[in-house]
Coordinates of C-alpha atoms and ligand atoms in Angstrom, one line a residue:
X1 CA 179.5 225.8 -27.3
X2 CA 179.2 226.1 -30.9
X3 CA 181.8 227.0 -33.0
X4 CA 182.0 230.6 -34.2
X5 CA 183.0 231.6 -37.9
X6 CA 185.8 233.5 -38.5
X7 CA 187.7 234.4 -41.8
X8 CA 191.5 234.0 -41.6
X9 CA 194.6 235.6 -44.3
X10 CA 197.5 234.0 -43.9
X11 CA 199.4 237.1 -45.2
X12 CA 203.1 237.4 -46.2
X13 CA 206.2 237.3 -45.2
X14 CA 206.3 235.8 -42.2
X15 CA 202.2 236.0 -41.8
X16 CA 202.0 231.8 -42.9
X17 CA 204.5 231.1 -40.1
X18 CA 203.0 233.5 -37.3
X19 CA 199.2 232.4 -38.1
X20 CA 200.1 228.9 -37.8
X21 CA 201.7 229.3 -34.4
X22 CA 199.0 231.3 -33.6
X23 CA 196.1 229.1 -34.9
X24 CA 197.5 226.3 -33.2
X25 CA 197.7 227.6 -29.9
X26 CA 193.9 229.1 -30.1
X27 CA 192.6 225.8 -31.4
X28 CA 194.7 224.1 -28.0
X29 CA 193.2 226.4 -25.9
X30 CA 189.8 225.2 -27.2
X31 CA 188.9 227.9 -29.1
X32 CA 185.6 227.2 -30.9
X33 CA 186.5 228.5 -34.2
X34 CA 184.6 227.8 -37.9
X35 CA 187.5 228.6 -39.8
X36 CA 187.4 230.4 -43.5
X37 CA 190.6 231.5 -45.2
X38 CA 191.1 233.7 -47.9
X39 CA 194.2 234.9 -49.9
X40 CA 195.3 238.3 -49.5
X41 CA 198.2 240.0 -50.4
X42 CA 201.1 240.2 -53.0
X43 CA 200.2 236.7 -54.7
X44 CA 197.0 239.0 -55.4
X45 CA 198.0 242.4 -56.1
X46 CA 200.6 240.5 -58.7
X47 CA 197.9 238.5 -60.1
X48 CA 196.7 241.5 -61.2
X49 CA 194.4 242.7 -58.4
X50 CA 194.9 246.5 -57.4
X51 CA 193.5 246.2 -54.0
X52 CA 195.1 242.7 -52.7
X53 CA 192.1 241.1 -52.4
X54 CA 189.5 239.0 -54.8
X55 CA 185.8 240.2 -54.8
X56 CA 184.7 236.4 -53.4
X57 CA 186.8 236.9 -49.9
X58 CA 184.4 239.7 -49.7
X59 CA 182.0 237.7 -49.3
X60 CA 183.3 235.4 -46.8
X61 CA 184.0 238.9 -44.4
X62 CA 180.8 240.3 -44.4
X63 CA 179.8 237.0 -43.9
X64 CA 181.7 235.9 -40.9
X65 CA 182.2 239.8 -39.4
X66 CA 185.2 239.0 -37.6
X67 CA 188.7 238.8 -39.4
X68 CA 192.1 237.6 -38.1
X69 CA 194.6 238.5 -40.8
X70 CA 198.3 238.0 -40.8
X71 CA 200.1 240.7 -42.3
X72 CA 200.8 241.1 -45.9
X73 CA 203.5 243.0 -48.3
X74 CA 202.1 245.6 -50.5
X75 CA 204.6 245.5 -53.6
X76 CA 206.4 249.0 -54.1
X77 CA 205.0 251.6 -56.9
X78 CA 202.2 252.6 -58.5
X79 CA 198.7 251.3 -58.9
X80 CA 198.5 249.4 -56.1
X81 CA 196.1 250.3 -53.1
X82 CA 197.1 249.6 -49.5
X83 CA 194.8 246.3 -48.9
X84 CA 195.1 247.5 -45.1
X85 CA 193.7 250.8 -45.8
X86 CA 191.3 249.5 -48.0
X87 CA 189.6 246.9 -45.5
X88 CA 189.6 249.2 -42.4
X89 CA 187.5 251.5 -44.4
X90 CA 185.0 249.3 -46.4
X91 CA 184.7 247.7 -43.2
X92 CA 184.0 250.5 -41.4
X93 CA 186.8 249.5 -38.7
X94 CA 186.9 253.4 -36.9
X95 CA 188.5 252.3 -34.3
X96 CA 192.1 251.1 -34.2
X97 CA 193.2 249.7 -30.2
X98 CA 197.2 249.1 -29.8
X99 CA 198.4 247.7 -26.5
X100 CA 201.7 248.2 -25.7
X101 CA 202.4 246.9 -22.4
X102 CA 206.0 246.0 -20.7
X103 CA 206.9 242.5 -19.5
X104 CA 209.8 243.5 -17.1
X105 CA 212.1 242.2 -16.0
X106 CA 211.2 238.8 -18.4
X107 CA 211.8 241.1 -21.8
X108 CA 214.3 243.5 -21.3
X109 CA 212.9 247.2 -21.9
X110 CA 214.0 250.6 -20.5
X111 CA 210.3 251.2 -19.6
X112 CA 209.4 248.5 -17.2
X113 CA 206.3 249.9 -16.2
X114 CA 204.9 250.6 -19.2
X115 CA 201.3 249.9 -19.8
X116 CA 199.2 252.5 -22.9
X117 CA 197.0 251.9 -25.1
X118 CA 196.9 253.8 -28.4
X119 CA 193.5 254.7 -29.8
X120 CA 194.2 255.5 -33.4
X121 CA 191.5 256.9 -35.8
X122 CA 191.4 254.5 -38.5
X123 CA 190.0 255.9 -41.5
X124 CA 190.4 259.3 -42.4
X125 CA 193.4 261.8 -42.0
X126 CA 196.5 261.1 -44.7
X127 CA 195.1 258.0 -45.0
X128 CA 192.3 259.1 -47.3
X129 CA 194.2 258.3 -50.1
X130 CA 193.4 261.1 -52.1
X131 CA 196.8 262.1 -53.5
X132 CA 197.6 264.2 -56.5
X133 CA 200.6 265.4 -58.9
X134 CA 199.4 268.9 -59.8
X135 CA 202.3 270.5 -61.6
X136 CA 205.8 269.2 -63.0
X137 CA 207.0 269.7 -59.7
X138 CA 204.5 269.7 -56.8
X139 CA 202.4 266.4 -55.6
X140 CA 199.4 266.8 -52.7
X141 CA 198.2 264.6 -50.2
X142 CA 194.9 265.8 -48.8
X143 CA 194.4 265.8 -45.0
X144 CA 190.4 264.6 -44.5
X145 CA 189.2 265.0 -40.6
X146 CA 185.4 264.7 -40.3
X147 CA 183.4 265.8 -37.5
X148 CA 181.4 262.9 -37.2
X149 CA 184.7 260.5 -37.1
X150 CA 186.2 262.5 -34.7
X151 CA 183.6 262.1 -32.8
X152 CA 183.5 258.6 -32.8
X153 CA 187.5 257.6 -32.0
X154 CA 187.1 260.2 -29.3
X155 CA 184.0 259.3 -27.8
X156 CA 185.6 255.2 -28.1
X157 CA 188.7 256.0 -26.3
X158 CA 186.9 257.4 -23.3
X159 CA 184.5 254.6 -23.2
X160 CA 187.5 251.8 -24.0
X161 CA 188.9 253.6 -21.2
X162 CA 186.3 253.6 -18.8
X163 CA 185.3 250.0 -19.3
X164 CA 188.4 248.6 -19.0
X165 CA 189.3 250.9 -15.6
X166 CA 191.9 253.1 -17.3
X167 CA 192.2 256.3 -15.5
X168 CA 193.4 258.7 -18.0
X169 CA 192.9 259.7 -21.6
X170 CA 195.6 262.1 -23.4
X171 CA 194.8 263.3 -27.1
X172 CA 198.0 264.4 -29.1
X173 CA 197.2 266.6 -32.4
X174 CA 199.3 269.0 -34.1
X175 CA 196.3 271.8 -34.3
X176 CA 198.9 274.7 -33.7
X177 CA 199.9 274.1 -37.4
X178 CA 196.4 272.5 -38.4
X179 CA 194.1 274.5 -37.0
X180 CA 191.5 273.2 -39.0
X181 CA 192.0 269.4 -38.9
X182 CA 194.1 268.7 -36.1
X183 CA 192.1 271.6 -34.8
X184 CA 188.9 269.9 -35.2
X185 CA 190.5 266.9 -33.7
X186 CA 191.3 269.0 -30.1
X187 CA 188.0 270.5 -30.1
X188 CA 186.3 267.4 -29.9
X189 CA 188.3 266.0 -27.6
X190 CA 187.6 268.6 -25.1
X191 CA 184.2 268.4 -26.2
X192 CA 183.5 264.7 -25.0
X193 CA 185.9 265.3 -22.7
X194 CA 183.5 267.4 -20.4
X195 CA 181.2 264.1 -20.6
X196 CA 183.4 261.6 -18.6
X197 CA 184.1 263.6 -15.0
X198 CA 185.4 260.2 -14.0
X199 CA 188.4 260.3 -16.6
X200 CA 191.5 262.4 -16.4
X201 CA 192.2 264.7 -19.4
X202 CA 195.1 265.5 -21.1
X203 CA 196.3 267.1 -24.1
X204 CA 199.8 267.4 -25.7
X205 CA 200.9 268.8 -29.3
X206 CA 202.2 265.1 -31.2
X207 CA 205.9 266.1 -31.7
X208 CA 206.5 267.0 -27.4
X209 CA 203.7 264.4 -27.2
X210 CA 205.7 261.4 -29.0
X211 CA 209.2 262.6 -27.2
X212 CA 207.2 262.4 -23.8
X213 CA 206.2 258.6 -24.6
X214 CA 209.4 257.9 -25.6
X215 CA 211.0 258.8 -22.2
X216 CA 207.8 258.2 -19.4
X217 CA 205.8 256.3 -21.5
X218 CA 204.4 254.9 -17.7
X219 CA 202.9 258.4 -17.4
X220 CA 199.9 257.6 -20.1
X221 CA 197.4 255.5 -19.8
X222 CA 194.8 255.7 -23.5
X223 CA 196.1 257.8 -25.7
X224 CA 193.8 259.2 -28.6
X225 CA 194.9 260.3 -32.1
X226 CA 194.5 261.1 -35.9
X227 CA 195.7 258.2 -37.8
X228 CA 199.2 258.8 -39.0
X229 CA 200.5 259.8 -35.4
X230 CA 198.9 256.3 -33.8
X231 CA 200.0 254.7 -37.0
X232 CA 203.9 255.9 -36.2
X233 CA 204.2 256.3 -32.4
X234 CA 202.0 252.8 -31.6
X235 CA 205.4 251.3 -33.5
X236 CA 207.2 253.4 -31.0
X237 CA 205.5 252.0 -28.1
X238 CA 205.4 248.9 -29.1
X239 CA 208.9 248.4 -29.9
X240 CA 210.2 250.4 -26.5
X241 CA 207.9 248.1 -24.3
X242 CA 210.5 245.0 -25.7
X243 CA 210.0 244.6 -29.5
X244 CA 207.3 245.5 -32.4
X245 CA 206.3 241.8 -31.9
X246 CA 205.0 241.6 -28.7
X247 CA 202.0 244.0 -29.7
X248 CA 198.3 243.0 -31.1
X249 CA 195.8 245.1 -32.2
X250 CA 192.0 245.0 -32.9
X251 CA 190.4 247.1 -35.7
X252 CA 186.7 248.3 -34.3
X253 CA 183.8 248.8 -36.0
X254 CA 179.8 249.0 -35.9
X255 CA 179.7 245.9 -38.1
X256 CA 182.8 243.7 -38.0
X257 CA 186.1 243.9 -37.0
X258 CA 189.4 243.0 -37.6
X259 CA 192.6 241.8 -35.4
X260 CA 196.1 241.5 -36.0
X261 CA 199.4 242.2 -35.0
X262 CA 201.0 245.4 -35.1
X263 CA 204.4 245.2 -37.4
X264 CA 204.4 244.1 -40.7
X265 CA 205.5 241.2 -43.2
X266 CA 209.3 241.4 -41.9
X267 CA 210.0 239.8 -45.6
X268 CA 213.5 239.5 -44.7
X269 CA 212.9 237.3 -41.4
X270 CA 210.2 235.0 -43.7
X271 CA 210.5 231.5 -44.3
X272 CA 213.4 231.2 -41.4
X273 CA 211.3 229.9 -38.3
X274 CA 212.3 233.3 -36.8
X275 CA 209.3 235.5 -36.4
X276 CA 208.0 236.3 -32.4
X277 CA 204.2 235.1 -33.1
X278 CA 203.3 237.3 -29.4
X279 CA 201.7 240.0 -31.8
X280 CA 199.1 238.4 -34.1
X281 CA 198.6 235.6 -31.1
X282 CA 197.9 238.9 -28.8
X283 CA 195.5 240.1 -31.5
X284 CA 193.9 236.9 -31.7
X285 CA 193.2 237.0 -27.8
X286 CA 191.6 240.3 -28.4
X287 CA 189.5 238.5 -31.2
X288 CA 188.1 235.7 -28.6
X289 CA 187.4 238.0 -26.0
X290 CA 184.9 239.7 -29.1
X291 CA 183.3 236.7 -29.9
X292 CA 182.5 236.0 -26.4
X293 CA 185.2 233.4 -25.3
X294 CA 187.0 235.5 -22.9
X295 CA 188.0 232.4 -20.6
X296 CA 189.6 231.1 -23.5
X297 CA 191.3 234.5 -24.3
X298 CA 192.4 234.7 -20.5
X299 CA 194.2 230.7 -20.6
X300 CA 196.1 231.9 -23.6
X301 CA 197.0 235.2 -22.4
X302 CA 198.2 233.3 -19.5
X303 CA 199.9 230.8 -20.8
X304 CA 201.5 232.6 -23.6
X305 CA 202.9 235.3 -19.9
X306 CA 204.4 232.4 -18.2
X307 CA 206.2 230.9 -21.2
X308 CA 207.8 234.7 -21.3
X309 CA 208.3 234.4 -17.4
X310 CA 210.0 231.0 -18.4
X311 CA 212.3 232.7 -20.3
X312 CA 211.3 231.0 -23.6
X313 CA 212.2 233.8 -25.8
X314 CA 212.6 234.5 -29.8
X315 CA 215.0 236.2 -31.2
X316 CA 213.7 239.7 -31.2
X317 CA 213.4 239.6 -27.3
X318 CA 216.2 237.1 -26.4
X319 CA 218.8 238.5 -23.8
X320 CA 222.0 236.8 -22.4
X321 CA 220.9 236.5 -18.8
X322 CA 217.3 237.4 -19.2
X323 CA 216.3 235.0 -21.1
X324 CA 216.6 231.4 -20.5
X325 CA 216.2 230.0 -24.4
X326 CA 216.5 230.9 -27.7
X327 CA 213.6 229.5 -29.8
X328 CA 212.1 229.8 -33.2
X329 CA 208.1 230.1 -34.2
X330 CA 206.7 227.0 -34.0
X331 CA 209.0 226.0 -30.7
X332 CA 207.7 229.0 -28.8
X333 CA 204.4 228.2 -30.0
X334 CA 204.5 224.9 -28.0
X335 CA 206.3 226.0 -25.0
X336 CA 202.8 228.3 -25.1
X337 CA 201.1 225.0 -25.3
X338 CA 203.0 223.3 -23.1
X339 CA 201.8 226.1 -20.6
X340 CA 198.1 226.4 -21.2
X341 CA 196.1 226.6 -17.6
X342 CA 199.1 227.7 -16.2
X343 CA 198.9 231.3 -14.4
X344 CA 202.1 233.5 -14.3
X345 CA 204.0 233.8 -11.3
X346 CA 205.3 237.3 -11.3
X347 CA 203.3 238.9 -14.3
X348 CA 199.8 239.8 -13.2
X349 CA 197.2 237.4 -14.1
X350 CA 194.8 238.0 -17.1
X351 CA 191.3 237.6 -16.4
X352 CA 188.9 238.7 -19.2
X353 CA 185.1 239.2 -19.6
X354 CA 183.6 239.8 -22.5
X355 CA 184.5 242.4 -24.2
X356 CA 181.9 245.7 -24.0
X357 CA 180.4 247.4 -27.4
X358 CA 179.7 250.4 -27.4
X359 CA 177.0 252.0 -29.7
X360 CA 178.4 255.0 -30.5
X361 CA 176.7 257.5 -32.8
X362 CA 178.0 261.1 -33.8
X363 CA 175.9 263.9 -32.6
X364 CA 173.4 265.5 -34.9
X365 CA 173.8 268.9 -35.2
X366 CA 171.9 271.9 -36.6
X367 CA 172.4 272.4 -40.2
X368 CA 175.2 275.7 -40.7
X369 CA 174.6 278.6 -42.8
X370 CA 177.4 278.1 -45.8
X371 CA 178.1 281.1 -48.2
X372 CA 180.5 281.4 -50.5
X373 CA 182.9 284.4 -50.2
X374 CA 186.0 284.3 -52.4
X375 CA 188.4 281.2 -54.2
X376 CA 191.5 280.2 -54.2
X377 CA 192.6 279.4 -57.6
X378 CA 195.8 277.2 -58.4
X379 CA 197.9 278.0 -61.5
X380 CA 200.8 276.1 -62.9
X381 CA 202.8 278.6 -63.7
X382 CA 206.6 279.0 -65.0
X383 CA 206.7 282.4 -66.8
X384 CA 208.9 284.2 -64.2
X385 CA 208.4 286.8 -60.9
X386 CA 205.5 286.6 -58.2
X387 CA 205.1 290.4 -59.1
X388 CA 204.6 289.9 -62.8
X389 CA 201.7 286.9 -62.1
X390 CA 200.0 289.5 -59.7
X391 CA 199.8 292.1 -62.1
X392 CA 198.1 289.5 -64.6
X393 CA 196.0 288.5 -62.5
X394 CA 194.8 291.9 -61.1
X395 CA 193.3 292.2 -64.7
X396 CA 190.9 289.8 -63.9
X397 CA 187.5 290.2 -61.8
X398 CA 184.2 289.3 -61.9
X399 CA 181.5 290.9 -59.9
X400 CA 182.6 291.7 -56.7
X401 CA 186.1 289.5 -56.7
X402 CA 189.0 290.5 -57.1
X403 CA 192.6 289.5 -56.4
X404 CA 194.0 289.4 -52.8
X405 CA 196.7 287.6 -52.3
X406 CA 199.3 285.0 -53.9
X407 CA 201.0 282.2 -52.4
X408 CA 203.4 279.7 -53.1
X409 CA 203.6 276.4 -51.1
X410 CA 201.7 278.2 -48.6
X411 CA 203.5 281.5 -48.2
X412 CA 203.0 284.9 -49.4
X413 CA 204.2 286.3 -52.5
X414 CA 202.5 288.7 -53.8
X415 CA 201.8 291.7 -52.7
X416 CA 205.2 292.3 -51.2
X417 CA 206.6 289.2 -51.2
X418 CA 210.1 288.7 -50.4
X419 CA 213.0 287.7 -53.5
X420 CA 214.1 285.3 -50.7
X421 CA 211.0 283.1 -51.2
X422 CA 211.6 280.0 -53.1
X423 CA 209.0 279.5 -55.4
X424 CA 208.0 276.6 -57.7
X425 CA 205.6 275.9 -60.6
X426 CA 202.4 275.9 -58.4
X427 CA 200.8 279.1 -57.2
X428 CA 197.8 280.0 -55.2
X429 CA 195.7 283.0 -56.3
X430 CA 193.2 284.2 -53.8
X431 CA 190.1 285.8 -55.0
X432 CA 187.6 287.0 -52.5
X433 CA 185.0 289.7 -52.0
X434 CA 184.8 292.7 -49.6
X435 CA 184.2 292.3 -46.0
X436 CA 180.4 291.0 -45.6
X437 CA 179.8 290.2 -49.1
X438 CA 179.0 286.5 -51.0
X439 CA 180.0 285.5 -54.4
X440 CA 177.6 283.2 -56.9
X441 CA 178.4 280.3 -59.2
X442 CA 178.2 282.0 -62.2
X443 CA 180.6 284.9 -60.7
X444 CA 183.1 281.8 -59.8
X445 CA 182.5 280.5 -64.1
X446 CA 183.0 283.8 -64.9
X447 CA 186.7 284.5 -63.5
X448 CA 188.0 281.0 -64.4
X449 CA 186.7 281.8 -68.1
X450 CA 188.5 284.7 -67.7
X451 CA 191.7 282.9 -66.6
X452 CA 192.0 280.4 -68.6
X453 CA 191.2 282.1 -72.0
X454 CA 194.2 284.6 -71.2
X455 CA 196.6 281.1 -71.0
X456 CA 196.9 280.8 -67.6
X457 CA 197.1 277.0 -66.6
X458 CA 194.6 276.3 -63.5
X459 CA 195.3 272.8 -61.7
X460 CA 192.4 273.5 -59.0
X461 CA 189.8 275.7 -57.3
X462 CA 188.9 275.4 -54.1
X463 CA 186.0 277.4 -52.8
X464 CA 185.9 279.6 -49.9
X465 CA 183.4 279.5 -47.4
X466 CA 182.1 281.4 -44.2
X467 CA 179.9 279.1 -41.9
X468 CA 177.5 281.2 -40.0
X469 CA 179.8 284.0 -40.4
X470 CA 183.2 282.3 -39.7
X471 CA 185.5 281.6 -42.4
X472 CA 185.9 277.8 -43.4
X473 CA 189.6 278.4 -44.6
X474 CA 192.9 279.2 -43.1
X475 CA 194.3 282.6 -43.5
X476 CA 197.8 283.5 -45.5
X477 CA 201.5 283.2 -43.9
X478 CA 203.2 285.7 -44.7
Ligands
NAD1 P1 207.9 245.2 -40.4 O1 207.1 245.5 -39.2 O2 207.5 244.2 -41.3 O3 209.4 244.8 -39.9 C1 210.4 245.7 -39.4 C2 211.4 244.9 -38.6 O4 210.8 244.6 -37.3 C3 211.7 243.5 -39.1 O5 212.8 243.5 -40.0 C4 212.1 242.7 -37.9 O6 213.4 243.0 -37.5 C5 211.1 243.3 -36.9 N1 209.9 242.5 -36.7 C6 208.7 242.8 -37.2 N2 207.8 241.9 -36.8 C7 208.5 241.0 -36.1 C8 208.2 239.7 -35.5 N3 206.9 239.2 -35.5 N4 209.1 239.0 -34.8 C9 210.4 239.5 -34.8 N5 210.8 240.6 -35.4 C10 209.9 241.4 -36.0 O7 208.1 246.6 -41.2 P2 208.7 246.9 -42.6 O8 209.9 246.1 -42.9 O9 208.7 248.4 -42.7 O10 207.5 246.4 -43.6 C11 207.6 245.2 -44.4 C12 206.3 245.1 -45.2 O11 205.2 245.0 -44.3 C13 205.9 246.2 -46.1 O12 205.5 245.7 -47.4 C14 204.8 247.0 -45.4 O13 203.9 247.6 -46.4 C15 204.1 245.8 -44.8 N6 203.3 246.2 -43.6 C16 202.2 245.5 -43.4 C17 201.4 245.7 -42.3 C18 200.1 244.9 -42.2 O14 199.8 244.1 -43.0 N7 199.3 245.2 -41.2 C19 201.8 246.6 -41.3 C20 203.0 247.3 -41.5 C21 203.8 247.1 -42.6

């Protein structure tokens, strides 16, 4: 078989120590790998580079299309970008896949029959990276759902589900509050949903969602979700199956993708022999079964079960009386040696096949009618009552806008606010026209002339927009 290239990071913290132990056990297995390695990570943000990475390693990534990376430490403060972030996106990785699966009654866990996988959206949500300080006092972080990549994570997790014979998919979303992202998000779900008859459906709102999983996680099967919940609660899952290092986790895209473990550098277990490899080596296992070595994926996966059955056990998982004996890294890495083309006893067997792509595409849909009726302008403003800013601004109009409404972090202040309301230096002035009307450009120049040449400070706009008739924008609170 000829060997297949792949582009390694060896990461930080304890990312040197875990790929090692993980390299060596693929390349036991006989894992036909044609091995590049890069350097990601602190030593590069603190050479200077903002994003982690060098523009060469690149190279080697696009190259190769398949990336097994340790993780790394992305130094505190300003300036520097989340290389994780970064790569997921320019790699077009949409599709994050957690496993978190139970080992009982080898690692101890209050959930012994716990067996999800989370689905996480990869690239858009909080993780947009488009954050702002607008005033003195008031920082933004935009939320950024997509129709089209909605579409896609949905439409993946029924398909990972129904080729790999999971029953059940369960979206969580907070659209109650966000009814216009996390909204979106439901929508969808129950949109595709309607496609796979085979495949139970399931929704929950994240915060009952998350406490549900965290008492019966055995009652899920896939579950589906915006980035920052699967980012959170796949830690959860993780960690209540036995530890954060048991889990792997492949990075999906239409291109390339990436796999790695779940947790992070652990800087303060580095350097000790210490660190449970079971995550990145899991990850890596997801990586062969990609490339099209899925017997090889299958002895490792194996293996690496019955040296947990053998109760060969790193510190994170070790129990008096479950386990059998304490080890570090590179010891547990050759008890999973030791062990390859052994089956489990107990543990049920792992036998993979390839693993299936899916080509999925976002629908295409007819193109909206978009008119513009109104604008929410955002002052930074300090001089004193909501009243006194309304009556300001009630000076102002052009055409057919006028002033509606005032808010401050989201609720109403003027008219008839409450004294109640805490209010800071950032304020939300609504301008729309009547019922049934649009507004122009020029009308929009116009009012923020107007504005701005009285001495009123404005930090943003943000237009308002009715598609085929319905409003793009939420209403007031208030
Ligand atoms: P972490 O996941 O690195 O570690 C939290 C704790 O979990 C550790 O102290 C340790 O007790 C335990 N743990 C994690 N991995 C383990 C393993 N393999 N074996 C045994 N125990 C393990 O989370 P953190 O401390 O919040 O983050 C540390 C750094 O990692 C930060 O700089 C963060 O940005 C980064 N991070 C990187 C990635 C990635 O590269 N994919 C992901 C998450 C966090």
């Amino acid at each position: 078989m000829s060997k297949t290239p792949i582009t390694v990071a060896y990461g930080d913290g304890i990312g040197p120590e875990i790929m090692e132990a993980t390299l060596n056990i693929l390349l036991a297995a006989g894992a036909q790998l044609e091995i590049e390695t890069i350097e990601i990570g602190e030593k590069v943000y603190l050479r200077g580079g903002t994003s982690g990475i060098e523009t060469e390693s690149w190279d080697s990534l696009r190259r190769t299309k398949v990336f097994l990376k340790a993780p790394i430490t992305t130094p505190q403060g300003g300036g520097y970008k989340s290389l994780n972030v970064t790569t997921r996106k320019a790699l077009g990785l949409y599709a994050n896949v957690r496993p978190a699966v139970s080992y009982s009654p080898f690692v101890k866990t209050k959930h012994p029959n716990m067996n999800v996988v989370i689905v996480r959206e990869n690239e858009e949500d909080l993780y947009a990276g488009i954050e702002h300080r607008q005033t003195q006092d008031v920082y933004q972080c935009l939320k950024v759902v997509s129709r089209p990549g909605t579409e896609k994570i949905v439409r993946y997790a029924f398909e990972y589900a129904r080729a790999n014979g999971r029953k059940k998919v369960t979206c969580f979303a907070k659209d109650n509050i966000m009814k216009f992202t996390d909204g979106l998000f439901s929508k969808v779900f129950y949109e595709i949903g309607e496609e796979y008859p085979d495949i139970e459906k399931e929704h929950w709102i994240v915060d009952i969602g998350a406490a549900k999983l965290a008492d019966t996680p055995e009652n899920f099967d896939v579950i589906v979700m915006p980035n920052l919940y699967g980012d959170i609660l796949s830690d959860v899952a993780a960690q209540i199956s036995g530890s954060v290092g048991l889990a792997g986790s492949s990075n999906i895209g239409d291109h390339c993708a990436m796999f790695e473990a779940i947790h992070g550098s652990a800087p303060r277990r580095a350097g000790q022999n210490l660190a449970n490899p079971s995550g990145l080596l899991l990850g890596g296992v997801m990586m062969l079964q990609h490339i099209g070595q899925a017997d090889i994926a299958s002895k490792v996966h194996n293996a690496w079960l019955k040296t947990l059955e053998d109760g060969i056990h790193t510190y994170d998982i070790f129990r008096e009386g479950t386990s059998k004996e304490k080890v570090g890294t590179k010891e547990f890495a050759q008890a999973v040696i030791d062990r390859l083309g052994q089956l489990p006893g107990t543990l049920a067997t792992v036998d993979y096949k390839e693993s299936a792509t899916f080509d999925i595409k976002p629908s295409v849909r007819e193109p909206q009618k978009k008119e513009q009726v109104g604008i929410d302008i955002f002052l930074n403003w300090t001089g004193g009552a909501a009243e006194q800013l309304g009556k300001t601004l009630e000076q102002y109009t052009a055409g057919n806008l006028s002033l509606k409404v005032i808010t401050n972090r989201g609720v109403k202040v003027y008219p008839g606010g409450f004294p109640e309301t805490f209010c800071t230096d950032h304020w939300r002035c609504r301008f729309m026209a009547p019922d049934g009307e649009t507004i122009s450009a020029a009308q929009v120049v116009e009012l923020y002339d107007n504005i701005s040449k009285a001495g009123l400070d404005i930090i943003k706009t943000e237009n308002l927009y009715n598609f085929d008739g319905v409003a793009g924008f939420s209403s007031v609170h208030g």
